[in-house]
Tab-separated table of C-alpha atoms in Angstrom:
chain	number	residue	atom	x	y	z
A	1	MET	CA	33.022	125.020	53.039
A	2	ALA	CA	31.303	122.189	54.743
A	3	THR	CA	33.072	119.880	52.297
A	4	GLU	CA	36.402	121.344	53.078
A	5	LYS	CA	35.801	120.712	56.772
A	6	GLY	CA	34.734	117.059	56.093
A	7	ALA	CA	37.776	116.582	54.164
A	8	GLU	CA	40.004	117.878	56.847
A	9	GLU	CA	38.484	115.889	59.684
A	10	GLY	CA	38.992	112.715	57.671
A	11	GLY	CA	36.380	110.125	58.695
A	12	LEU	CA	34.060	112.661	60.493
A	13	VAL	CA	31.682	113.984	57.799
A	14	PHE	CA	29.374	116.769	58.757
A	15	HIS	CA	26.758	117.833	56.144
A	16	PRO	CA	24.047	119.446	58.444
A	17	MET	CA	22.794	121.507	55.546
A	18	ASP	CA	22.621	118.937	52.713
A	19	GLN	CA	19.234	117.878	53.776
A	20	PHE	CA	17.894	121.216	52.887
A	21	ILE	CA	19.158	121.114	49.292
A	22	VAL	CA	16.167	121.484	46.625
A	23	LYS	CA	16.709	119.013	43.994
A	24	PRO	CA	14.564	117.609	41.123
A	25	LEU	CA	12.851	114.462	41.777
A	26	PHE	CA	13.394	113.293	37.923
A	27	GLY	CA	16.529	113.870	36.396
A	28	ASP	CA	19.137	116.135	37.286
A	29	GLY	CA	18.545	119.527	35.383
A	30	PRO	CA	18.257	122.799	36.672
A	31	VAL	CA	15.323	123.886	38.989
A	32	GLY	CA	12.804	125.820	37.069
A	33	LEU	CA	9.423	127.294	38.091
A	34	PHE	CA	7.276	124.145	37.302
A	35	THR	CA	10.062	121.458	37.994
A	36	ILE	CA	8.715	118.596	40.193
A	37	THR	CA	11.251	118.772	42.928
A	38	ASN	CA	11.306	117.340	46.634
A	39	VAL	CA	9.581	120.634	47.543
A	40	THR	CA	6.683	119.661	45.341
A	41	LEU	CA	6.706	116.278	46.832
A	42	TRP	CA	6.723	117.127	50.375
A	43	MET	CA	4.167	120.079	49.993
A	44	ALA	CA	1.948	117.605	48.159
A	45	LEU	CA	2.181	115.296	50.926
A	46	ALA	CA	1.245	118.072	53.268
A	47	ILE	CA	-1.801	118.497	51.484
A	48	ALA	CA	-2.732	114.953	51.354
A	49	ALA	CA	-2.085	114.810	55.182
A	50	VAL	CA	-4.304	117.828	55.714
A	51	ALA	CA	-6.914	116.401	53.387
A	52	ALA	CA	-6.744	113.073	55.129
A	53	LEU	CA	-7.331	114.565	58.569
A	54	MET	CA	-9.717	117.258	57.821
A	55	ILE	CA	-11.714	115.430	55.136
A	56	LEU	CA	-11.388	111.659	55.395
A	57	GLY	CA	-11.289	111.890	59.051
A	58	THR	CA	-14.509	113.628	59.412
A	59	SER	CA	-16.350	111.917	56.297
A	60	ARG	CA	-18.610	110.104	58.541
A	61	ARG	CA	-19.815	113.227	60.324
A	62	ALA	CA	-20.354	111.253	63.426
A	63	VAL	CA	-21.870	113.150	66.374
A	64	ILE	CA	-19.726	110.463	68.661
A	65	PRO	CA	-16.475	111.155	66.839
A	66	SER	CA	-14.031	108.499	65.968
A	67	ARG	CA	-10.219	109.137	66.926
A	68	THR	CA	-9.362	110.936	63.636
A	69	GLN	CA	-12.358	112.997	63.792
A	70	SER	CA	-11.942	114.216	67.196
A	71	VAL	CA	-8.262	115.165	66.447
A	72	ALA	CA	-9.860	117.129	63.389
A	73	GLU	CA	-12.418	118.868	65.644
A	74	LEU	CA	-9.642	119.355	68.217
A	75	ALA	CA	-7.515	121.302	65.603
A	76	TYR	CA	-10.570	123.177	64.685
A	77	GLY	CA	-11.668	124.113	68.123
A	78	PHE	CA	-8.128	125.045	68.942
A	79	ILE	CA	-7.678	127.420	66.199
A	80	TYR	CA	-11.127	128.928	66.453
A	81	LYS	CA	-10.834	129.547	70.138
A	82	MET	CA	-7.569	131.192	69.492
A	83	VAL	CA	-8.809	133.468	66.911
A	84	GLU	CA	-11.764	134.346	68.950
A	85	ASP	CA	-9.908	134.909	72.205
A	86	VAL	CA	-6.817	136.728	70.873
A	87	ALA	CA	-8.207	138.641	67.713
A	88	GLY	CA	-11.721	138.964	68.651
A	89	LYS	CA	-15.141	137.917	67.222
A	90	ASP	CA	-14.769	140.217	64.249
A	91	ALA	CA	-11.621	138.333	63.108
A	92	LEU	CA	-13.517	135.191	62.550
A	93	ALA	CA	-13.864	135.961	58.845
A	94	PHE	CA	-10.290	135.233	58.803
A	95	PHE	CA	-10.687	131.840	60.511
A	96	PRO	CA	-10.201	129.671	57.285
A	97	TYR	CA	-7.297	131.727	56.199
A	98	ILE	CA	-5.516	131.286	59.700
A	99	MET	CA	-6.577	127.583	59.869
A	100	THR	CA	-4.910	127.077	56.419
A	101	LEU	CA	-1.447	128.513	57.848
A	102	PHE	CA	-1.589	126.536	60.803
A	103	MET	CA	-2.551	123.187	59.016
A	104	PHE	CA	0.206	123.730	56.446
A	105	ILE	CA	2.906	124.726	59.115
A	106	VAL	CA	1.994	121.939	61.528
A	107	PHE	CA	1.752	119.289	58.943
A	108	ALA	CA	5.085	120.517	57.047
A	109	ASN	CA	6.863	120.427	60.350
A	110	PHE	CA	5.746	117.020	61.278
A	111	LEU	CA	6.395	115.601	57.773
A	112	GLY	CA	9.866	117.103	57.906
A	113	LEU	CA	10.504	115.005	60.860
A	114	VAL	CA	9.992	111.679	59.002
A	115	PRO	CA	13.540	110.303	58.386
A	116	MET	CA	14.973	111.259	54.988
A	117	ALA	CA	12.124	113.919	54.628
A	118	PHE	CA	12.606	117.238	53.197
A	119	THR	CA	11.263	120.047	55.426
A	120	THR	CA	9.632	122.674	53.461
A	121	THR	CA	9.092	125.094	56.330
A	122	SER	CA	13.086	125.127	56.869
A	123	HIS	CA	13.375	127.232	53.869
A	124	PHE	CA	13.089	131.030	54.052
A	125	ALA	CA	11.490	131.264	50.711
A	126	VAL	CA	8.473	129.370	52.339
A	127	THR	CA	8.340	131.343	55.726
A	128	VAL	CA	9.079	134.552	54.285
A	129	VAL	CA	6.260	134.163	51.806
A	130	LEU	CA	3.930	133.073	54.777
A	131	ALA	CA	4.941	136.034	56.863
A	132	LEU	CA	4.618	138.536	54.098
A	133	LEU	CA	1.079	137.240	53.340
A	134	VAL	CA	0.228	137.975	56.912
A	135	PHE	CA	1.927	141.254	57.043
A	136	VAL	CA	0.246	142.390	53.788
A	137	THR	CA	-3.150	141.057	54.742
A	138	VAL	CA	-2.824	142.670	58.160
A	139	THR	CA	-1.689	146.159	56.718
A	140	ILE	CA	-4.567	145.877	54.115
A	141	VAL	CA	-7.337	145.094	56.675
A	142	GLY	CA	-6.028	147.677	58.988
A	143	PHE	CA	-6.411	150.519	56.611
A	144	VAL	CA	-9.606	149.204	55.105
A	145	LYS	CA	-11.393	148.828	58.509
A	146	ASN	CA	-9.972	151.752	60.084
A	147	GLY	CA	-8.490	154.198	57.621
A	148	ALA	CA	-6.052	156.747	58.603
A	149	LYS	CA	-6.866	155.913	62.308
A	150	PHE	CA	-4.817	152.584	61.746
A	151	LEU	CA	-1.713	154.877	61.872
A	152	GLY	CA	-2.786	155.444	65.448
A	153	LEU	CA	-1.072	152.142	66.205
A	154	PHE	CA	2.336	154.053	65.934
A	155	TRP	CA	1.251	157.017	67.788
A	156	VAL	CA	1.205	156.053	71.475
A	157	SER	CA	-1.288	158.448	72.792
A	158	SER	CA	-0.858	157.382	76.329
A	159	ALA	CA	2.859	158.487	76.520
A	160	PRO	CA	4.135	161.914	77.040
A	161	LEU	CA	3.977	164.189	74.123
A	162	ALA	CA	7.863	164.672	73.835
A	163	LEU	CA	8.425	160.946	73.714
A	164	ARG	CA	5.743	160.290	70.862
A	165	PRO	CA	7.684	160.946	67.899
A	166	ILE	CA	10.678	158.708	69.144
A	167	LEU	CA	8.091	155.909	70.244
A	168	ALA	CA	6.549	156.346	66.707
A	169	ILE	CA	9.900	155.538	65.121
A	170	ILE	CA	10.336	152.580	67.366
A	171	GLU	CA	6.830	151.442	66.623
A	172	ILE	CA	7.178	151.768	62.713
A	173	ILE	CA	10.495	149.815	62.877
A	174	SER	CA	9.211	147.083	65.038
A	175	TYR	CA	6.049	146.959	62.721
A	176	PHE	CA	8.170	146.280	59.774
A	177	VAL	CA	10.522	143.911	61.727
A	178	ARG	CA	7.612	141.670	62.180
A	179	PRO	CA	7.607	139.739	58.981
A	180	VAL	CA	11.346	139.226	59.320
A	181	SER	CA	11.143	137.867	62.886
A	182	HIS	CA	7.924	136.101	61.897
A	183	SER	CA	9.490	134.217	59.157
A	184	ILE	CA	12.922	133.730	60.457
A	185	ARG	CA	11.784	132.386	63.647
A	186	LEU	CA	9.960	129.464	62.094
A	187	ALA	CA	12.544	128.617	59.463
A	188	GLY	CA	15.239	129.244	62.070
A	189	ASN	CA	13.865	126.854	64.668
A	190	VAL	CA	13.066	124.211	62.158
A	191	MET	CA	16.234	124.371	60.438
A	192	ALA	CA	18.352	124.755	63.716
A	193	GLY	CA	16.639	121.504	65.131
A	194	HIS	CA	17.343	119.445	62.095
A	195	ALA	CA	20.891	120.802	61.670
A	196	VAL	CA	21.572	119.819	65.240
A	197	ILE	CA	20.148	116.234	64.712
A	198	LYS	CA	22.354	116.081	61.515
A	199	VAL	CA	25.389	117.137	63.585
A	200	PHE	CA	24.801	114.505	66.237
A	201	ALA	CA	24.363	111.873	63.522
A	202	GLY	CA	27.653	112.918	62.138
A	203	PHE	CA	29.177	112.044	65.491
A	204	ALA	CA	27.693	108.587	65.308
A	205	ALA	CA	30.389	107.469	62.921
A	206	ILE	CA	32.880	107.376	65.838
A	207	ALA	CA	31.990	103.943	67.448
A	208	VAL	CA	32.648	104.997	70.937
A	209	VAL	CA	30.604	108.073	70.860
A	210	SER	CA	27.743	106.409	68.773
A	211	PRO	CA	25.588	105.398	71.924
A	212	VAL	CA	25.588	108.972	73.250
A	213	SER	CA	24.883	110.083	69.661
A	214	VAL	CA	21.910	108.092	69.438
A	215	VAL	CA	20.448	109.044	72.770
A	216	ALA	CA	21.292	112.737	71.823
A	217	ILE	CA	19.363	112.299	68.457
A	218	THR	CA	16.495	110.596	70.326
A	219	ALA	CA	16.229	113.506	72.846
A	220	MET	CA	16.643	116.218	69.955
A	221	TYR	CA	13.952	114.499	68.045
A	222	GLY	CA	11.491	114.541	71.008
A	223	LEU	CA	12.329	118.195	71.529
A	224	GLU	CA	11.878	118.791	67.686
A	225	VAL	CA	8.426	117.137	67.837
A	226	LEU	CA	7.439	119.761	70.581
A	227	VAL	CA	9.002	122.731	68.574
A	228	SER	CA	7.269	121.663	65.543
A	229	PHE	CA	3.957	122.234	67.165
A	230	ILE	CA	4.923	125.278	69.187
A	231	GLN	CA	6.559	127.107	66.263
A	232	ALA	CA	3.320	126.266	64.279
A	233	TYR	CA	1.410	127.608	67.373
A	234	VAL	CA	3.381	130.542	67.834
A	235	PHE	CA	3.125	131.407	64.167
A	236	THR	CA	-0.645	131.251	64.282
A	237	ILE	CA	-1.001	133.220	67.413
A	238	LEU	CA	1.270	136.040	66.253
A	239	THR	CA	-0.912	136.266	63.316
A	240	CYS	CA	-3.933	136.480	65.415
A	241	VAL	CA	-2.165	139.280	67.540
A	242	TYR	CA	-1.227	141.276	64.344
A	243	LEU	CA	-4.764	140.813	63.245
A	244	LYS	CA	-6.052	142.111	66.432
A	245	ASP	CA	-3.664	145.235	65.931
A	246	ALA	CA	-5.333	145.633	62.562
A	247	LEU	CA	-8.863	145.395	63.815
A	248	HIS	CA	-8.571	147.257	66.909
A	249	PRO	CA	-5.564	149.539	66.604
A	250	SER	CA	-6.217	151.551	69.868
A	251	HIS	CA	-3.123	151.104	71.706
B	1	MET	CA	21.105	112.329	52.637
B	2	ALA	CA	24.279	112.063	54.803
B	3	THR	CA	25.418	109.360	52.559
B	4	GLU	CA	25.826	111.656	49.768
B	5	THR	CA	29.152	111.780	48.209
B	6	ASN	CA	31.455	114.846	48.440
B	7	ALA	CA	31.298	114.857	44.623
B	8	ALA	CA	27.564	115.455	44.465
B	9	ASP	CA	27.830	117.964	47.273
B	10	ALA	CA	30.535	119.648	45.208
B	11	ALA	CA	28.295	119.808	42.277
B	12	GLN	CA	25.603	121.230	44.379
B	13	GLY	CA	28.000	123.564	46.120
B	14	ALA	CA	28.875	125.148	42.870
B	15	ALA	CA	25.339	125.999	42.172
B	16	ALA	CA	24.411	126.957	45.853
B	17	PRO	CA	26.243	128.624	48.610
B	18	GLY	CA	26.879	126.486	51.697
B	19	MET	CA	23.096	127.222	52.986
B	20	PRO	CA	20.519	125.964	50.400
B	21	GLN	CA	18.132	128.326	52.125
B	22	LEU	CA	20.153	131.314	50.438
B	23	ASP	CA	20.171	129.783	46.900
B	24	PHE	CA	17.838	132.438	45.487
B	25	SER	CA	17.763	130.830	42.140
B	26	ASN	CA	15.055	128.284	43.583
B	27	TRP	CA	13.077	130.709	45.321
B	28	ASP	CA	10.571	131.254	42.476
B	29	HIS	CA	10.103	127.595	42.231
B	30	GLN	CA	9.495	127.214	46.057
B	31	ILE	CA	7.201	130.083	46.041
B	32	PHE	CA	5.122	128.919	43.150
B	33	TRP	CA	4.583	125.397	44.815
B	34	LEU	CA	3.954	127.155	48.092
B	35	MET	CA	1.053	129.203	46.528
B	36	VAL	CA	-0.241	126.273	45.043
B	37	THR	CA	-0.280	124.391	48.473
B	38	LEU	CA	-1.682	127.129	50.218
B	39	VAL	CA	-4.592	127.655	47.928
B	40	VAL	CA	-5.322	123.922	47.613
B	41	ILE	CA	-5.375	123.740	51.458
B	42	TYR	CA	-7.535	127.035	51.715
B	43	PHE	CA	-10.075	125.510	49.410
B	44	VAL	CA	-9.842	122.139	51.028
B	45	LEU	CA	-10.460	123.627	54.356
B	46	SER	CA	-12.989	126.484	53.640
B	47	ARG	CA	-15.045	124.725	51.148
B	48	ILE	CA	-15.204	121.082	52.591
B	49	ALA	CA	-13.655	120.581	55.876
B	50	LEU	CA	-14.559	123.501	57.909
B	51	PRO	CA	-18.236	123.673	57.250
B	52	ARG	CA	-18.587	120.076	57.756
B	53	ILE	CA	-16.791	120.218	61.178
B	54	ALA	CA	-18.942	123.324	62.058
B	55	ALA	CA	-21.917	121.331	61.052
B	56	VAL	CA	-20.891	118.381	63.188
B	57	LEU	CA	-20.120	120.506	66.034
B	58	ALA	CA	-23.416	122.393	65.885
B	59	GLU	CA	-25.255	119.112	65.482
B	60	ARG	CA	-23.502	117.677	68.581
B	61	GLN	CA	-24.240	120.991	70.718
B	62	GLY	CA	-27.758	120.464	69.564
B	63	THR	CA	-27.807	116.773	70.501
B	64	ILE	CA	-26.299	117.565	73.775
B	65	THR	CA	-28.708	120.450	74.278
B	66	ASN	CA	-31.653	118.001	73.336
B	67	ASP	CA	-30.384	115.300	75.571
B	68	ILE	CA	-30.113	117.685	78.408
B	69	ALA	CA	-33.499	118.904	77.713
B	70	ALA	CA	-34.738	115.171	77.707
B	71	ALA	CA	-32.745	114.364	80.768
B	72	ASP	CA	-34.582	117.551	82.519
B	73	GLU	CA	-37.771	116.317	81.429
B	74	LEU	CA	-37.095	112.981	82.754
B	75	LYS	CA	-35.895	114.263	85.926
B	76	ALA	CA	-39.018	116.555	86.292
B	77	LYS	CA	-41.032	113.245	85.714
B	78	ALA	CA	-39.152	111.472	88.292
B	79	VAL	CA	-39.604	114.315	90.728
B	80	GLU	CA	-43.241	114.095	89.942
B	81	ALA	CA	-43.438	110.512	90.424
B	82	GLU	CA	-41.560	110.857	93.686
B	83	GLU	CA	-44.189	113.602	94.708
B	84	ALA	CA	-47.033	111.292	93.679
B	85	TYR	CA	-45.593	108.429	95.413
B	86	ASN	CA	-45.075	110.633	98.444
B	87	LYS	CA	-48.614	111.745	98.296
B	88	ALA	CA	-49.907	108.222	97.937
B	89	LEU	CA	-47.939	107.165	100.967
B	90	ALA	CA	-49.358	110.237	102.837
B	91	ASP	CA	-52.914	109.208	101.925
B	92	ALA	CA	-52.321	105.631	102.774
B	93	ARG	CA	-50.994	106.601	106.031
B	94	ALA	CA	-53.993	108.867	106.752
B	95	GLU	CA	-56.308	106.301	105.558
B	96	ALA	CA	-54.623	103.802	107.991
B	97	GLN	CA	-54.869	106.411	110.704
B	98	ARG	CA	-58.479	106.991	109.966
B	99	ILE	CA	-59.363	103.332	109.840
B	100	ILE	CA	-57.471	102.543	113.162
B	101	SER	CA	-59.218	105.481	114.835
B	102	GLU	CA	-62.429	104.333	113.540
B	103	ALA	CA	-61.740	100.744	114.632
B	104	LYS	CA	-60.837	102.035	118.068
B	105	ALA	CA	-63.968	104.190	118.310
B	106	GLU	CA	-66.241	101.169	117.145
B	107	ILE	CA	-64.360	99.038	119.806
B	108	GLN	CA	-64.668	101.692	122.316
B	109	THR	CA	-68.420	102.019	121.721
B	110	GLU	CA	-68.810	98.289	121.437
B	111	LEU	CA	-66.982	98.217	124.851
B	112	ASP	CA	-69.076	100.772	126.344
B	113	GLU	CA	-72.230	99.159	125.119
B	114	ALA	CA	-71.087	95.754	126.672
B	115	THR	CA	-69.988	97.375	129.809
B	116	ALA	CA	-73.403	99.246	130.075
B	117	LYS	CA	-75.201	96.020	129.353
B	118	ALA	CA	-72.954	94.014	131.803
B	119	ASP	CA	-73.525	96.776	134.418
B	120	ALA	CA	-77.375	96.691	133.680
B	121	GLU	CA	-77.317	92.842	133.990
B	122	ILE	CA	-75.295	92.949	137.350
B	123	ALA	CA	-77.617	95.572	138.709
B	124	GLU	CA	-80.784	93.428	137.597
B	125	LYS	CA	-79.274	90.203	138.909
B	126	THR	CA	-78.199	92.253	142.222
B	127	ALA	CA	-81.817	93.604	142.513
B	128	GLU	CA	-83.135	90.134	142.016
B	129	GLY	CA	-80.994	88.682	144.570
B	130	GLU	CA	-81.671	91.276	147.038
B	131	LYS	CA	-85.304	90.627	146.504
B	132	LYS	CA	-84.950	86.930	146.954
B	133	ILE	CA	-82.876	87.668	149.894
B	134	ALA	CA	-85.831	90.081	151.177
B	135	GLU	CA	-88.223	87.346	150.386
B	136	ILE	CA	-86.137	84.730	152.151
B	137	GLN	CA	-85.924	87.097	154.987
B	138	ALA	CA	-89.693	87.977	154.950
B	139	SER	CA	-90.419	84.216	154.881
B	140	ALA	CA	-88.069	83.504	157.632
B	141	MET	CA	-89.555	86.312	159.853
B	142	GLU	CA	-93.106	84.955	159.123
B	143	SER	CA	-91.797	81.540	159.953
B	144	VAL	CA	-90.258	82.893	163.061
B	145	GLN	CA	-93.415	84.611	163.917
B	146	VAL	CA	-95.538	81.457	163.346
B	147	VAL	CA	-93.241	79.377	165.325
B	148	ALA	CA	-93.143	81.955	168.079
B	149	LYS	CA	-96.668	82.268	168.222
B	150	ASP	CA	-97.072	78.482	168.343
B	151	THR	CA	-94.424	78.238	170.814
B	152	ALA	CA	-95.842	81.232	172.893
B	153	ALA	CA	-99.300	79.633	172.732
B	154	GLU	CA	-97.942	76.082	173.773
B	155	ILE	CA	-95.782	77.814	176.546
B	156	VAL	CA	-98.723	79.677	177.705
B	157	ALA	CA	-100.994	76.524	177.526
B	158	ALA	CA	-98.347	74.459	179.181
B	159	LEU	CA	-98.044	77.218	182.130
B	160	GLY	CA	-101.717	76.633	182.680
B	161	GLY	CA	-103.105	79.558	181.029
B	162	LYS	CA	-105.464	79.962	178.579
B	163	ALA	CA	-103.907	81.360	175.430
B	164	ASP	CA	-105.757	83.747	173.713
B	165	ALA	CA	-104.816	83.703	170.093
B	166	LYS	CA	-105.279	87.488	169.599
B	167	THR	CA	-103.189	88.529	172.645
B	168	VAL	CA	-100.463	86.008	171.781
B	169	ASN	CA	-100.071	87.417	168.289
B	170	ALA	CA	-100.015	90.938	169.579
B	171	ALA	CA	-97.486	90.128	172.141
B	172	VAL	CA	-95.295	88.428	169.479
B	173	ALA	CA	-95.532	90.934	166.971
B	174	ASN	CA	-94.737	93.327	169.652
B	175	ARG	CA	-91.587	91.358	170.680
B	176	MET	CA	-90.515	90.868	167.288
B	177	LYS	CA	-90.773	94.630	166.429
B	178	GLY	CA	-87.988	94.635	169.073
C	1	MET	CA	42.504	133.278	56.674
C	2	GLU	CA	39.382	135.127	56.032
C	3	GLY	CA	37.318	132.151	56.260
C	4	GLN	CA	38.770	131.179	59.549
C	5	LEU	CA	38.064	134.598	60.819
C	6	ALA	CA	34.385	134.053	59.711
C	7	HIS	CA	34.241	130.617	61.655
C	8	ILE	CA	35.578	132.606	64.910
C	9	GLY	CA	32.989	135.021	64.272
C	10	ALA	CA	30.426	132.223	63.954
C	11	GLY	CA	31.310	130.701	67.076
C	12	LEU	CA	31.084	134.187	68.797
C	13	ALA	CA	27.541	134.768	67.297
C	14	ALA	CA	26.492	131.324	68.755
C	15	ILE	CA	27.043	132.815	72.102
C	16	GLY	CA	23.698	134.819	71.385
C	17	SER	CA	21.924	131.417	71.455
C	18	GLY	CA	22.971	130.993	74.947
C	19	ALA	CA	21.634	134.682	75.916
C	20	ALA	CA	18.339	133.607	74.098
C	21	ALA	CA	18.300	130.535	76.414
C	22	ILE	CA	18.711	132.901	79.573
C	23	GLY	CA	15.763	135.054	78.215
C	24	VAL	CA	13.511	132.119	77.463
C	25	GLY	CA	14.443	130.596	80.879
C	26	ASN	CA	13.537	134.014	82.477
C	27	VAL	CA	10.151	134.140	80.595
C	28	ALA	CA	9.248	130.575	81.653
C	29	GLY	CA	10.453	130.827	85.361
C	30	ASN	CA	8.581	134.132	85.954
C	31	PHE	CA	5.583	132.735	84.483
C	32	LEU	CA	5.762	129.562	86.708
C	33	ALA	CA	6.375	131.717	89.691
C	34	GLY	CA	3.288	133.849	88.802
C	35	ALA	CA	1.237	130.777	88.080
C	36	LEU	CA	2.041	129.139	91.320
C	37	ARG	CA	0.955	132.221	93.257
C	38	ASN	CA	-2.206	132.457	91.201
C	39	PRO	CA	-2.967	129.157	89.430
C	40	SER	CA	-6.418	130.236	88.439
C	41	ALA	CA	-5.055	133.138	86.210
C	42	ALA	CA	-2.257	130.799	84.853
C	43	ALA	CA	-4.360	129.051	82.125
C	44	SER	CA	-5.458	132.360	80.568
C	45	GLN	CA	-1.983	133.642	80.259
C	46	THR	CA	-0.426	130.693	78.572
C	47	ALA	CA	-0.798	132.402	75.103
C	48	THR	CA	1.141	135.326	76.455
C	49	LEU	CA	3.893	132.886	77.761
C	50	PHE	CA	4.300	131.383	74.401
C	51	ILE	CA	4.323	134.767	72.699
C	52	GLY	CA	6.938	136.061	75.182
C	53	ILE	CA	9.014	132.921	74.657
C	54	ALA	CA	8.606	133.349	70.740
C	55	PHE	CA	9.999	136.878	71.060
C	56	ALA	CA	12.833	135.988	73.265
C	57	GLU	CA	13.816	132.968	71.137
C	58	ALA	CA	13.641	134.971	67.771
C	59	LEU	CA	16.621	136.788	69.019
C	60	GLY	CA	18.430	133.806	69.605
C	61	ILE	CA	17.499	132.632	66.389
C	62	PHE	CA	18.828	135.571	64.769
C	63	SER	CA	22.067	135.061	66.228
C	64	PHE	CA	21.942	131.544	65.070
C	65	LEU	CA	21.456	132.709	61.666
C	66	VAL	CA	24.346	135.278	61.711
C	67	ALA	CA	26.462	132.175	62.836
C	68	LEU	CA	25.129	130.178	59.783
C	69	LEU	CA	25.630	133.024	57.505
C	70	LEU	CA	29.348	133.402	58.765
C	71	MET	CA	29.769	129.694	58.353
C	72	PHE	CA	28.302	129.178	54.926
C	73	ALA	CA	27.617	132.370	53.116
C	74	VAL	CA	30.646	134.537	53.548
């Protein structure tokens, strides 16, 4: 349909979603399980970026840190404090896991902002898996740590008795909506920002509008830098909140 | 990517719906590579990066604690030194005070001694002077007596009387007594 | 015809983004008002602020998603 629209409007061509197409890097074949595609490339770059920051940056183990090392320490301290403050001290066992999520999302988002880049976190396939991992982990941890008492999360004991079954249904629904909102929020934000930038870029084809378009792209880009970080932060802190529910289910 | 031709888009569009995100045919592919990525990042972080950063932070904390302890020690030393200095100052002041008062006392005693000596000398001199004056007076009296006797005797003789030395002497002495 | 109706539906769904914007503005504004009254408590509540914004925004993203689905997937 986007094609049709482009054709209808003549010179003005919008392909806001083309940037999200998964395609093989070598050859033109179908995308199989192990095909090397742009997904593979940008995920590998995310790994490389994480490794560069967290391993090469800290390789000198300096007591007085260099810039890269202090950024790595900042990230460490940021997530460590978040896990400790939000989810409690006993959640620190999950700190590497949460750190992994945060570092991956933050670097995937930022690498996606590189012009011509492919944004892995804009795909529901990626974010749904991330959210389901959190959901499954939280549910399992909740039942392992608290047993049947974990179900107390849905039984609001502070509410009047008559209301409790209704509240329980609402709580259960909201519990199962968590992974949905958790994943769609991240992918939706990233996708929306990139699509908007692309739409503005499409307007730049008209010479009169192009200065406005360039300014708008710049402004959106700045906003997207902010959103990239905030969405990673939100994803991480919601993970911590869910983890707190699993570890301390008392309402 | 915007430069892609419509033909390529059409080719893709045939395989995928308008939203590439909803093209479920490549989900297995993305999920596979995502799992690989997550596992690699997890091991990179949990095996290498996080313990290293934790160690560095702990070391820094230790260094800071040590430095603070050292600083505290130095501060205590500084306070000690200041106390010692103050004590030395106070000692010196007391010493100076003592020396001053001693000197004063010495001077006072010397002064007293000198005054007493001077007083004694003055008294001696006065006594001597008085004695001399008394001597001179006595000798003057004697002289006056001798002259008076002689004069009396002469006057008596001149008046035609015979001057008895004894009588003259007695009369003169009588007169001299007043 | 059906496709054009879908486009109209997409446009209507996009109104939801504006509603989410109102929600986010509400959250942020109230946070600011509270933070100005008690600045010392503000720092400890920034996480709550972001969670609130995230929840409000997620609903807007849902409507955006509906719009996208109507545009591209129907």
